[in-house]
Amino acid sequence: MKSEVTPHRIRDSALMFVLLLAVSFAFYGISLDNSFWHPEDFLVLNSAQSFANDASGIFGKDSMSRFQPLPLALFVMEYRAFGLEPAGWYATNLVLHAINAWLVFWLVSAFGIDRRVGILAALLFAMGVGSYGKAVLFIAGAENLLTTTLYLLILNLYIRNDLYGAGRIVSVRYLLVLLLFLAVSFARPTAFALLLGLIAYKVFFRSERGKRRRVFDAQLLILVVGAVAFWVARKSWGMTELALESAGRNPWDFTVNFLNNMLDYLVHMFFPMHMSKLAEASNPVVQFFYAATPVLRFLLGWGVISYGLFGFVFGNRPIRFFLAWTVISVLPYCVVQFPEDWLNIRYLYQVSIGFVFVLASGTVYSTDLLHRTRWQRWLPLIVPLFFILMSAYITLKLDTKYERDARSPEARTQLERLREQA
């Protein structure tokens, strides 16, 4: 396959980024007047404040209660730029989110798919479909946003080097992959989910690579060895990791809880309701759906399983890859015991990449199938419009709640303490 980099494509890509940046700020701009509210926000601010004058300590074993120097470096830069003014912190989140939306567009384009699918998928991602904005609406969420940026850059560069660069190890794209992979290792304890995503790509796109049909070729093995080596090094050096309780005390309990968690997280992309005071105090329509949650989850669960199996068996290669990515990227969040981190939709940020692609593909190709009809061809657009409206509603409700949380005595006390220390 040949890659065509032309002035026309560069201009279109730049315009697409401007559009996604505008959509991100239009959709989440209501957060710019919020203050700090989340407990993790104050952990971030305390850590950034302590390293503002001397950032060398960010490589300590337990900086910010765990070893994650790359996100901490971002937080230190934000603190130096914005201090304790929250608007700049939230604006940084929105810029990172817009970059990620553009990288979703670029990833879809790498497979040579209809550009309408890439545009719609990127717009849906920018408007929080599947993740519903929770990762964007608190400043500590920049950690997840930054890691997603690195993941998407690696996926894009690796796939483009494989499809358009003959999979050469000695190339600018692959050198960037290695550097970004090292950066990811300083942002997450492991990058094994990313490796599984690359393996899924290798499996599903063997024919596109011509004679290079091996899955575990040299360029992938280098990354696998690097990930294992970095994981061993973290353990040997005693790096502090985030303490989480396992999903089960024995193999059987762990397996059952793991599978339940996975299915529930996937269902939450369609129906992001769980035990919530926000839903209980909402309008009658929301309360009705909240009361029907057990039935709706059961039906959606079977729908997710059925569609997933159907997509893997009969779908094209991009559909299979993005379905696999959806499952793979949710794996790290399925190992936690209920209820400590139970079904937190902020964890769906990376997972939603596959969801918006599948949704965009179904919409675009359904409208094409109905192209001979007059108004019926536009009916498939109702589905993404429904998810956009649901995302907007959830964002408004979350923003109202977070503004209230920021006015709480606890949040004000912590902010005053930070100002005194500044």
Short mmCIF file of C-alpha atoms in Angstrom, two decimals:
data_model
loop_
_atom_site.label_atom_id
_atom_site.label_comp_id
_atom_site.label_asym_id
_atom_site.label_seq_id
_atom_site.Cartn_x
_atom_site.Cartn_y
_atom_site.Cartn_z
CA MET A 1 0.00 0.00 0.00
CA LYS A 2 1.21 3.49 -0.79
CA SER A 3 0.67 6.50 1.44
CA GLU A 4 -0.21 9.73 -0.30
CA VAL A 5 0.89 12.81 1.63
CA THR A 6 -0.30 15.76 -0.41
CA PRO A 7 -0.94 19.43 0.40
CA HIS A 8 -4.64 18.70 -0.04
CA ARG A 9 -4.58 15.97 2.62
CA ILE A 10 -2.51 18.11 4.98
CA ARG A 11 -4.97 20.99 4.62
CA ASP A 12 -7.97 18.72 5.19
CA SER A 13 -6.34 17.19 8.27
CA ALA A 14 -5.58 20.65 9.69
CA LEU A 15 -9.16 21.77 9.09
CA MET A 16 -10.40 18.59 10.75
CA PHE A 17 -8.33 19.32 13.84
CA VAL A 18 -9.67 22.88 14.02
CA LEU A 19 -13.21 21.50 13.77
CA LEU A 20 -12.61 18.94 16.52
CA LEU A 21 -10.98 21.55 18.74
CA ALA A 22 -14.02 23.81 18.29
CA VAL A 23 -16.41 20.92 19.02
CA SER A 24 -14.47 19.93 22.14
CA PHE A 25 -14.55 23.45 23.56
CA ALA A 26 -18.20 23.93 22.56
CA PHE A 27 -19.19 20.65 24.21
CA TYR A 28 -17.05 20.85 27.35
CA GLY A 29 -16.40 24.57 27.60
CA ILE A 30 -18.84 24.73 30.51
CA SER A 31 -16.08 23.23 32.66
CA LEU A 32 -13.78 26.23 32.20
CA ASP A 33 -15.44 28.16 35.03
CA ASN A 34 -15.31 25.21 37.44
CA SER A 35 -12.95 25.04 40.39
CA PHE A 36 -11.02 22.03 41.65
CA TRP A 37 -13.31 19.41 43.18
CA HIS A 38 -12.04 15.83 42.89
CA PRO A 39 -9.79 14.31 45.62
CA GLU A 40 -7.32 13.35 42.89
CA ASP A 41 -7.25 17.00 41.77
CA PHE A 42 -5.79 18.02 45.10
CA LEU A 43 -3.32 15.13 45.04
CA VAL A 44 -2.16 16.37 41.63
CA LEU A 45 -1.95 19.98 42.81
CA ASN A 46 -0.01 19.04 45.94
CA SER A 47 2.46 16.98 43.92
CA ALA A 48 2.85 19.62 41.20
CA GLN A 49 3.33 22.34 43.80
CA SER A 50 6.03 20.38 45.61
CA PHE A 51 7.99 19.78 42.38
CA ALA A 52 7.39 23.20 40.80
CA ASN A 53 10.82 24.57 41.72
CA ASP A 54 12.77 21.32 41.36
CA ALA A 55 11.21 18.80 38.99
CA SER A 56 13.97 16.21 39.38
CA GLY A 57 11.95 14.46 42.07
CA ILE A 58 9.26 13.34 39.64
CA PHE A 59 11.33 10.23 38.94
CA GLY A 60 11.09 9.15 42.56
CA LYS A 61 9.72 5.71 43.31
CA ASP A 62 6.51 6.99 44.86
CA SER A 63 5.95 10.44 43.39
CA MET A 64 2.23 11.27 43.45
CA SER A 65 1.72 8.05 45.47
CA ARG A 66 2.92 5.97 42.52
CA PHE A 67 5.62 5.94 39.85
CA GLN A 68 4.17 7.88 36.91
CA PRO A 69 6.69 10.59 36.04
CA LEU A 70 5.30 11.54 32.62
CA PRO A 71 1.82 12.63 33.79
CA LEU A 72 3.44 14.31 36.78
CA ALA A 73 5.73 16.24 34.43
CA LEU A 74 2.63 17.48 32.61
CA PHE A 75 1.04 18.54 35.90
CA VAL A 76 4.21 20.40 36.95
CA MET A 77 4.21 22.30 33.64
CA GLU A 78 0.54 23.14 34.10
CA TYR A 79 1.20 24.38 37.63
CA ARG A 80 4.05 26.58 36.42
CA ALA A 81 1.82 27.99 33.68
CA PHE A 82 -1.51 28.35 35.50
CA GLY A 83 -0.79 28.07 39.21
CA LEU A 84 -4.05 27.54 41.09
CA GLU A 85 -6.24 29.05 38.35
CA PRO A 86 -8.41 26.10 37.24
CA ALA A 87 -9.43 27.44 33.80
CA GLY A 88 -5.99 26.74 32.31
CA TRP A 89 -5.99 23.20 33.69
CA TYR A 90 -9.40 22.45 32.21
CA ALA A 91 -8.41 24.05 28.89
CA THR A 92 -5.40 21.71 28.75
CA ASN A 93 -7.76 18.76 29.15
CA LEU A 94 -9.89 20.01 26.27
CA VAL A 95 -6.88 20.47 23.98
CA LEU A 96 -5.66 16.93 24.77
CA HIS A 97 -9.17 15.63 24.14
CA ALA A 98 -9.32 17.37 20.75
CA ILE A 99 -5.92 15.89 19.82
CA ASN A 100 -7.20 12.43 20.73
CA ALA A 101 -10.33 12.94 18.63
CA TRP A 102 -8.15 13.92 15.68
CA LEU A 103 -5.94 10.87 16.24
CA VAL A 104 -9.08 8.70 16.08
CA PHE A 105 -9.79 10.27 12.68
CA TRP A 106 -6.18 9.63 11.61
CA LEU A 107 -6.33 6.02 12.81
CA VAL A 108 -9.47 5.26 10.81
CA SER A 109 -7.87 6.94 7.76
CA ALA A 110 -4.83 4.64 8.09
CA PHE A 111 -6.99 1.68 7.08
CA GLY A 112 -8.17 3.39 3.90
CA ILE A 113 -11.78 3.43 5.09
CA ASP A 114 -14.44 5.83 3.81
CA ARG A 115 -13.47 9.25 5.19
CA ARG A 116 -17.06 9.83 6.30
CA VAL A 117 -16.61 7.03 8.84
CA GLY A 118 -13.45 8.64 10.19
CA ILE A 119 -15.06 12.08 10.40
CA LEU A 120 -18.17 10.81 12.18
CA ALA A 121 -16.15 8.60 14.56
CA ALA A 122 -13.92 11.54 15.50
CA LEU A 123 -16.90 13.84 16.06
CA LEU A 124 -18.64 11.24 18.22
CA PHE A 125 -15.45 10.80 20.25
CA ALA A 126 -15.08 14.57 20.63
CA MET A 127 -18.62 14.75 21.99
CA GLY A 128 -17.95 12.05 24.56
CA VAL A 129 -20.07 9.27 23.10
CA GLY A 130 -19.21 6.06 24.92
CA SER A 131 -17.24 7.76 27.71
CA TYR A 132 -19.59 10.69 28.42
CA GLY A 133 -17.00 13.26 29.39
CA LYS A 134 -16.11 12.09 32.85
CA ALA A 135 -12.39 11.81 32.09
CA VAL A 136 -12.36 15.37 30.73
CA LEU A 137 -14.18 17.12 33.58
CA PHE A 138 -11.56 16.90 36.33
CA ILE A 139 -7.96 18.02 36.09
CA ALA A 140 -6.45 14.71 37.22
CA GLY A 141 -8.14 13.18 34.17
CA ALA A 142 -5.30 14.62 32.09
CA GLU A 143 -3.33 11.51 33.07
CA ASN A 144 -5.76 9.30 31.14
CA LEU A 145 -6.01 11.82 28.29
CA LEU A 146 -2.21 11.97 27.90
CA THR A 147 -1.84 8.19 27.98
CA THR A 148 -4.54 7.87 25.33
CA THR A 149 -2.67 10.39 23.17
CA LEU A 150 0.46 8.24 23.39
CA TYR A 151 -1.48 5.03 22.68
CA LEU A 152 -3.15 6.52 19.61
CA LEU A 153 0.11 7.95 18.30
CA ILE A 154 1.79 4.56 18.65
CA LEU A 155 -1.09 2.75 16.95
CA ASN A 156 -1.13 5.25 14.08
CA LEU A 157 2.63 5.29 13.51
CA TYR A 158 3.05 1.53 13.90
CA ILE A 159 0.19 0.70 11.53
CA ARG A 160 1.25 3.29 8.96
CA ASN A 161 4.84 2.06 9.08
CA ASP A 162 3.58 -1.50 8.58
CA LEU A 163 1.13 -0.74 5.76
CA TYR A 164 2.92 2.09 3.97
CA GLY A 165 6.55 1.67 5.04
CA ALA A 166 6.99 -2.08 4.43
CA GLY A 167 7.35 -2.61 8.18
CA ARG A 168 10.93 -1.32 8.21
CA ILE A 169 12.64 -1.14 11.59
CA VAL A 170 15.05 1.52 10.33
CA SER A 171 12.51 4.26 9.68
CA VAL A 172 11.39 7.53 11.22
CA ARG A 173 7.96 6.11 12.05
CA TYR A 174 9.33 3.10 13.92
CA LEU A 175 11.90 5.22 15.77
CA LEU A 176 9.03 7.42 16.95
CA VAL A 177 7.11 4.29 17.99
CA LEU A 178 10.05 3.21 20.17
CA LEU A 179 10.38 6.65 21.77
CA LEU A 180 6.65 6.91 22.43
CA PHE A 181 6.55 3.36 23.78
CA LEU A 182 9.27 4.32 26.26
CA ALA A 183 7.22 7.38 27.21
CA VAL A 184 4.14 5.20 27.80
CA SER A 185 6.21 3.05 30.15
CA PHE A 186 6.69 6.16 32.30
CA ALA A 187 2.95 6.85 32.26
CA ARG A 188 1.41 3.43 32.92
CA PRO A 189 2.66 0.43 34.93
CA THR A 190 2.45 -1.73 31.81
CA ALA A 191 1.63 -1.30 28.15
CA PHE A 192 0.43 -4.85 27.63
CA ALA A 193 -3.05 -3.73 26.52
CA LEU A 194 -1.40 -1.67 23.79
CA LEU A 195 0.67 -4.68 22.75
CA LEU A 196 -2.46 -6.82 22.53
CA GLY A 197 -3.99 -4.14 20.30
CA LEU A 198 -0.98 -4.29 17.99
CA ILE A 199 -1.18 -8.10 17.93
CA ALA A 200 -4.86 -7.85 17.00
CA TYR A 201 -3.92 -5.57 14.11
CA LYS A 202 -1.25 -8.04 12.96
CA VAL A 203 -3.75 -10.91 13.05
CA PHE A 204 -6.58 -9.17 11.21
CA PHE A 205 -4.50 -7.38 8.54
CA ARG A 206 -2.14 -10.15 7.44
CA SER A 207 -3.23 -10.05 3.80
CA GLU A 208 -2.58 -6.29 3.52
CA ARG A 209 1.06 -6.87 4.47
CA GLY A 210 1.75 -9.13 1.50
CA LYS A 211 4.59 -11.55 2.20
CA ARG A 212 5.11 -10.16 5.71
CA ARG A 213 2.34 -12.27 7.24
CA ARG A 214 4.09 -13.20 10.48
CA VAL A 215 2.38 -11.83 13.57
CA PHE A 216 5.39 -11.81 15.88
CA ASP A 217 7.88 -10.17 13.56
CA ALA A 218 10.97 -8.25 14.67
CA GLN A 219 9.30 -4.87 15.14
CA LEU A 220 6.62 -6.33 17.42
CA LEU A 221 9.01 -8.57 19.35
CA ILE A 222 11.18 -5.55 20.19
CA LEU A 223 8.17 -3.89 21.82
CA VAL A 224 7.18 -7.07 23.68
CA VAL A 225 10.69 -7.54 25.07
CA GLY A 226 10.83 -3.85 25.99
CA ALA A 227 7.51 -4.00 27.86
CA VAL A 228 8.52 -7.11 29.81
CA ALA A 229 11.94 -5.63 30.63
CA PHE A 230 10.41 -2.39 31.91
CA TRP A 231 7.87 -4.28 34.00
CA VAL A 232 10.64 -6.39 35.57
CA ALA A 233 12.67 -3.24 36.21
CA ARG A 234 9.75 -1.57 37.99
CA LYS A 235 9.34 -4.59 40.25
CA SER A 236 13.08 -4.90 40.90
CA TRP A 237 13.47 -1.21 41.76
CA GLY A 238 10.45 -1.26 44.06
CA MET A 239 8.42 1.33 42.18
CA THR A 240 5.20 2.18 43.98
CA GLU A 241 2.08 1.14 42.07
CA LEU A 242 -1.54 2.10 42.59
CA ALA A 243 -2.98 -0.28 45.19
CA LEU A 244 -6.14 -2.01 43.97
CA GLU A 245 -8.02 -4.98 45.36
CA SER A 246 -8.22 -8.00 43.08
CA ALA A 247 -11.58 -8.96 41.57
CA GLY A 248 -11.55 -12.26 43.46
CA ARG A 249 -9.77 -14.13 46.21
CA ASN A 250 -9.61 -17.39 44.26
CA PRO A 251 -9.39 -18.20 40.53
CA TRP A 252 -13.11 -18.98 40.20
CA ASP A 253 -14.31 -15.78 41.87
CA PHE A 254 -11.78 -13.74 39.92
CA THR A 255 -12.90 -15.22 36.59
CA VAL A 256 -16.61 -14.69 37.28
CA ASN A 257 -16.12 -11.13 38.53
CA PHE A 258 -13.72 -10.33 35.70
CA LEU A 259 -16.22 -11.41 33.03
CA ASN A 260 -19.09 -9.62 34.79
CA ASN A 261 -17.04 -6.44 35.02
CA MET A 262 -16.13 -6.64 31.34
CA LEU A 263 -19.71 -7.06 30.18
CA ASP A 264 -20.97 -4.34 32.51
CA TYR A 265 -18.37 -1.86 31.32
CA LEU A 266 -19.27 -2.54 27.68
CA VAL A 267 -22.98 -2.16 28.47
CA HIS A 268 -22.24 1.18 30.14
CA MET A 269 -21.15 2.63 26.80
CA PHE A 270 -24.73 2.12 25.62
CA PHE A 271 -26.47 2.77 28.91
CA PRO A 272 -24.25 4.74 31.35
CA MET A 273 -26.48 4.35 34.40
CA HIS A 274 -25.53 2.68 37.66
CA MET A 275 -26.14 3.31 41.34
CA SER A 276 -26.19 7.10 41.38
CA LYS A 277 -27.77 9.81 43.50
CA LEU A 278 -27.56 11.99 40.41
CA ALA A 279 -29.97 9.67 38.55
CA GLU A 280 -32.24 9.24 41.56
CA ALA A 281 -32.73 13.01 41.83
CA SER A 282 -33.16 13.64 38.11
CA ASN A 283 -36.33 14.23 36.07
CA PRO A 284 -39.10 11.59 35.80
CA VAL A 285 -37.92 10.28 32.41
CA VAL A 286 -34.43 9.55 33.76
CA GLN A 287 -35.93 8.04 36.92
CA PHE A 288 -38.08 5.73 34.77
CA PHE A 289 -35.05 4.40 32.88
CA TYR A 290 -33.11 4.22 36.14
CA ALA A 291 -35.83 2.00 37.63
CA ALA A 292 -35.72 -0.21 34.53
CA THR A 293 -31.92 -0.48 34.67
CA PRO A 294 -31.71 -4.22 35.56
CA VAL A 295 -33.91 -5.25 32.62
CA LEU A 296 -32.23 -2.88 30.19
CA ARG A 297 -28.76 -4.03 31.24
CA PHE A 298 -29.75 -7.66 30.73
CA LEU A 299 -31.10 -6.99 27.23
CA LEU A 300 -28.16 -4.80 26.28
CA GLY A 301 -25.75 -7.41 27.63
CA TRP A 302 -27.14 -10.04 25.30
CA GLY A 303 -27.11 -7.49 22.49
CA VAL A 304 -23.44 -6.69 23.09
CA ILE A 305 -22.51 -10.39 23.12
CA SER A 306 -24.56 -11.12 19.98
CA TYR A 307 -23.25 -8.14 18.02
CA GLY A 308 -19.68 -8.82 19.11
CA LEU A 309 -19.81 -12.43 17.95
CA PHE A 310 -21.56 -11.43 14.72
CA GLY A 311 -18.98 -8.72 14.06
CA PHE A 312 -16.03 -11.04 14.63
CA VAL A 313 -17.49 -13.72 12.34
CA PHE A 314 -18.98 -11.62 9.53
CA GLY A 315 -17.44 -8.16 9.93
CA ASN A 316 -14.67 -6.75 7.77
CA ARG A 317 -11.13 -6.44 9.08
CA PRO A 318 -11.44 -2.90 10.50
CA ILE A 319 -14.63 -3.90 12.36
CA ARG A 320 -12.85 -6.93 13.83
CA PHE A 321 -9.86 -4.84 14.85
CA PHE A 322 -11.92 -2.16 16.59
CA LEU A 323 -14.11 -4.75 18.31
CA ALA A 324 -10.93 -6.42 19.55
CA TRP A 325 -9.56 -3.04 20.68
CA THR A 326 -12.77 -2.38 22.62
CA VAL A 327 -12.42 -5.64 24.54
CA ILE A 328 -8.64 -5.36 24.99
CA SER A 329 -8.66 -1.78 26.27
CA VAL A 330 -11.26 -2.56 28.95
CA LEU A 331 -9.27 -5.52 30.34
CA PRO A 332 -7.11 -3.54 32.82
CA TYR A 333 -10.25 -2.12 34.46
CA CYS A 334 -11.96 -5.48 34.97
CA VAL A 335 -9.62 -6.78 37.66
CA VAL A 336 -10.85 -4.50 40.48
CA GLN A 337 -13.10 -5.75 43.25
CA PHE A 338 -16.60 -4.26 43.63
CA PRO A 339 -17.35 -1.57 44.73
CA GLU A 340 -14.08 0.36 45.06
CA ASP A 341 -13.68 1.35 41.43
CA TRP A 342 -16.92 -0.12 40.18
CA LEU A 343 -18.09 0.89 36.75
CA ASN A 344 -16.50 4.31 36.70
CA ILE A 345 -17.26 5.56 33.20
CA ARG A 346 -14.08 7.63 33.15
CA TYR A 347 -12.34 4.31 32.42
CA LEU A 348 -14.29 4.03 29.18
CA TYR A 349 -12.29 6.82 27.52
CA GLN A 350 -9.92 4.56 25.57
CA VAL A 351 -12.54 1.83 25.26
CA SER A 352 -14.92 4.20 23.47
CA ILE A 353 -12.53 4.48 20.49
CA GLY A 354 -13.77 1.13 19.19
CA PHE A 355 -17.36 1.96 20.11
CA VAL A 356 -17.50 5.20 18.10
CA PHE A 357 -15.93 3.48 15.09
CA VAL A 358 -18.51 0.70 15.10
CA LEU A 359 -21.30 3.24 15.57
CA ALA A 360 -19.98 5.48 12.79
CA SER A 361 -19.50 2.55 10.40
CA GLY A 362 -23.01 1.26 10.97
CA THR A 363 -24.48 4.73 10.45
CA VAL A 364 -22.59 5.58 7.26
CA TYR A 365 -23.07 2.22 5.56
CA SER A 366 -26.74 2.04 6.58
CA THR A 367 -27.40 5.40 4.93
CA ASP A 368 -25.64 4.08 1.81
CA LEU A 369 -27.89 1.01 1.75
CA LEU A 370 -30.92 3.30 1.84
CA HIS A 371 -29.58 5.73 -0.76
CA ARG A 372 -32.47 5.07 -3.17
CA THR A 373 -35.04 6.24 -0.66
CA ARG A 374 -35.94 9.87 -0.01
CA TRP A 375 -36.05 10.63 3.67
CA GLN A 376 -35.63 7.06 4.98
CA ARG A 377 -31.91 7.13 4.20
CA TRP A 378 -31.42 9.63 7.02
CA LEU A 379 -33.10 7.46 9.64
CA PRO A 380 -29.81 5.78 10.71
CA LEU A 381 -28.58 9.20 11.85
CA ILE A 382 -31.08 8.99 14.71
CA VAL A 383 -28.81 6.51 16.49
CA PRO A 384 -25.65 8.68 16.77
CA LEU A 385 -27.84 11.72 17.45
CA PHE A 386 -29.40 9.89 20.39
CA PHE A 387 -25.97 9.13 21.87
CA ILE A 388 -24.83 12.73 21.33
CA LEU A 389 -27.89 14.08 23.14
CA MET A 390 -27.40 11.57 25.95
CA SER A 391 -23.75 12.61 26.27
CA ALA A 392 -24.73 16.29 26.37
CA TYR A 393 -27.34 15.64 29.06
CA ILE A 394 -24.90 13.65 31.20
CA THR A 395 -22.22 16.32 30.76
CA LEU A 396 -24.58 19.06 31.95
CA LYS A 397 -25.63 17.03 34.98
CA LEU A 398 -22.04 16.14 35.86
CA ASP A 399 -20.93 19.75 35.49
CA THR A 400 -23.66 20.89 37.87
CA LYS A 401 -22.67 18.23 40.39
CA TYR A 402 -18.97 19.06 40.13
CA GLU A 403 -19.64 22.77 40.64
CA ARG A 404 -21.49 21.84 43.82
CA ASP A 405 -18.66 19.56 44.93
CA ALA A 406 -16.15 22.37 44.37
CA ARG A 407 -18.14 24.55 46.80
CA SER A 408 -18.02 21.92 49.54
CA PRO A 409 -16.16 22.81 52.77
CA GLU A 410 -13.64 20.02 52.15
CA ALA A 411 -12.71 21.28 48.67
CA ARG A 412 -12.47 24.89 49.85
CA THR A 413 -10.29 23.93 52.79
CA GLN A 414 -7.85 22.02 50.59
CA LEU A 415 -7.69 24.86 48.07
CA GLU A 416 -7.00 27.41 50.82
CA ARG A 417 -4.22 25.19 52.15
CA LEU A 418 -2.63 25.06 48.70
CA ARG A 419 -2.82 28.84 48.37
CA GLU A 420 -1.12 29.28 51.72
CA GLN A 421 1.68 26.96 50.63
CA ALA A 422 2.17 28.69 47.27
#
